[in-house]
């Protein structure tokens, strides 16, 4: 009796393991070469080549890009818009929910009353002026949002009453819960985060004045850099991209995303965020240097597999390296760049959200019309990773310090009118792990 012939598509061997580095490797080119070889072998073990698997991804993304371009031609807004009132009442239309899943980004109209948002903006100005912030400003503490001139656009201010009231507000908690539920928090037999509790993640504010000129920020993504391929945790999170089962990749599955090491760096965010976001404190027209995204959550599959194609040098991950944000560009990702889409006009009190893996950029502007003021407040549900970073946040809150993810500037330590522990409500206390 002869042995059955091996089918060319049958797996020839068990899946090969991947090498992993829980800290950034010292010899990055060697590690990249080793990893790429292992990934190619692992994908090939599924019975398809990297080229074949990438072609599947490309077709899926091409269909999304074409739909976005068609929507633009039809004069439709690419970004989904949902009224806060519908989130509060639980009456978000099914079509709007489907579009949010598809595009991975959202404007929440009327998240806060317009007068409330404008009042917060005035309060922030009062807070920094009373504390002589501009007189004491020492220049940018990092080069991430580098500015030239005496007055910054990004204020390294974290603990103002205005920011804290927004973060611990019932309206923010409700939107956070809604956004967190767009993800699968329970999957693969485990609970990965609690959608109803959020880390109070302190970030800065931006106040860009009328008449400003800005170069903007190039397309990039923020969830990590080489660690996305190299740590064991992320290899598990992106398992379907790395073992040839790319059809099963779900950008909304939180499995293995909410614990484990990330490579340290000045641009890193220690928290797991379901969505990055900001709340508008002024009106902003769509053509005034505003946020753009590539509104395709599954584009992560394209970004993660693209470096394995043969036109990329063997020790290069399409320019991704440690201690820098993950770049996206026309050289390696021209298909994705076709879909780059800006937010619609937003008003004070609206909020803007985008999936944490999504490519985003800020358009340049010359002689800006009106102010461009925002409070950065993401959705960071309670999970192992966020609980751990929460200890740093709590300490920073109690001492008025800059939080660990940001330059150690500590302007607010001696500011007497910063938000106090006794001003916390239940959401604020839970968000800081203060009982
Ligand atoms: Fe970013």
Tab-separated table of N, CA, C and O in Angstrom, residues 9 54 101 108 124 132 151 153 164-165 179 193 230-232 235 243 323 335 363 402 435:
chain	number	residue	atom	x	y	z
A	9	UNK	N	-1.421	21.891	-0.909
A	9	UNK	CA	-1.935	22.894	0.031
A	9	UNK	C	-2.033	22.349	1.452
A	9	UNK	O	-2.414	23.069	2.360
A	54	UNK	N	-1.152	38.012	1.552
A	54	UNK	CA	-1.225	39.476	1.430
A	54	UNK	C	-2.239	39.880	0.365
A	54	UNK	O	-2.947	40.884	0.513
A	101	UNK	N	-18.651	50.327	12.949
A	101	UNK	CA	-17.833	49.108	12.902
A	101	UNK	C	-16.961	49.094	11.640
A	101	UNK	O	-15.821	48.676	11.675
A	108	UNK	N	-19.068	62.276	17.877
A	108	UNK	CA	-20.253	62.301	18.739
A	108	UNK	C	-20.719	63.754	18.813
A	108	UNK	O	-20.051	64.617	19.386
A	124	UNK	N	-9.825	76.928	31.313
A	124	UNK	CA	-8.442	76.495	31.096
A	124	UNK	C	-7.522	77.698	30.936
A	124	UNK	O	-6.407	77.716	31.468
A	132	UNK	N	0.525	81.638	35.971
A	132	UNK	CA	1.656	82.208	35.252
A	132	UNK	C	2.394	81.167	34.397
A	132	UNK	O	3.620	81.131	34.330
A	151	UNK	N	4.640	80.891	23.057
A	151	UNK	CA	3.427	80.243	23.550
A	151	UNK	C	3.247	78.885	22.892
A	151	UNK	O	3.263	78.766	21.675
A	153	UNK	N	1.271	75.428	21.655
A	153	UNK	CA	-0.084	75.035	21.262
A	153	UNK	C	-0.536	73.842	22.094
A	153	UNK	O	-1.704	73.703	22.410
A	164	UNK	N	-10.603	67.555	34.450
A	164	UNK	CA	-11.060	66.488	35.351
A	164	UNK	C	-12.581	66.355	35.332
A	164	UNK	O	-13.112	65.255	35.415
A	165	UNK	N	-13.270	67.499	35.241
A	165	UNK	CA	-14.737	67.415	35.205
A	165	UNK	C	-15.206	66.706	33.939
A	165	UNK	O	-16.156	65.933	33.973
A	179	UNK	N	-18.365	53.105	23.353
A	179	UNK	CA	-17.213	52.842	22.482
A	179	UNK	C	-16.544	51.520	22.845
A	179	UNK	O	-16.178	50.727	21.965
A	193	UNK	N	-11.108	43.029	29.220
A	193	UNK	CA	-11.265	44.322	29.887
A	193	UNK	C	-12.700	44.471	30.355
A	193	UNK	O	-13.585	43.709	29.946
A	230	UNK	N	7.099	41.769	17.738
A	230	UNK	CA	8.189	41.051	18.419
A	230	UNK	C	7.890	40.513	19.807
A	230	UNK	O	8.621	39.647	20.281
A	231	UNK	N	6.869	41.034	20.512
A	231	UNK	CA	6.625	40.477	21.840
A	231	UNK	C	5.646	39.306	21.724
A	231	UNK	O	4.828	39.241	20.794
A	232	UNK	N	5.745	38.429	22.688
A	232	UNK	CA	4.894	37.238	22.660
A	232	UNK	C	3.413	37.625	22.729
A	232	UNK	O	2.565	37.048	22.048
A	235	UNK	N	2.280	38.938	19.433
A	235	UNK	CA	2.236	37.838	18.467
A	235	UNK	C	0.954	37.025	18.652
A	235	UNK	O	0.386	36.518	17.680
A	243	UNK	N	-0.200	33.490	11.095
A	243	UNK	CA	-0.241	32.037	10.848
A	243	UNK	C	-1.057	31.687	9.603
A	243	UNK	O	-1.455	30.535	9.420
A	323	UNK	N	11.129	53.708	19.581
A	323	UNK	CA	11.156	55.097	20.045
A	323	UNK	C	10.701	56.121	19.007
A	323	UNK	O	11.071	57.287	19.071
A	335	UNK	N	-1.981	52.322	-1.250
A	335	UNK	CA	-3.408	51.977	-1.288
A	335	UNK	C	-4.129	52.593	-0.086
A	335	UNK	O	-5.216	53.164	-0.211
A	363	UNK	N	-3.804	67.621	9.273
A	363	UNK	CA	-3.503	68.369	8.047
A	363	UNK	C	-2.802	69.682	8.387
A	363	UNK	O	-3.014	70.243	9.460
A	402	UNK	N	3.401	65.576	36.129
A	402	UNK	CA	3.129	65.099	34.773
A	402	UNK	C	3.079	63.572	34.821
A	402	UNK	O	3.944	62.947	35.431
A	435	UNK	N	-10.602	53.621	45.326
A	435	UNK	CA	-11.757	53.058	46.057
A	435	UNK	C	-13.061	53.620	45.577
A	435	UNK	O	-13.959	53.913	46.290
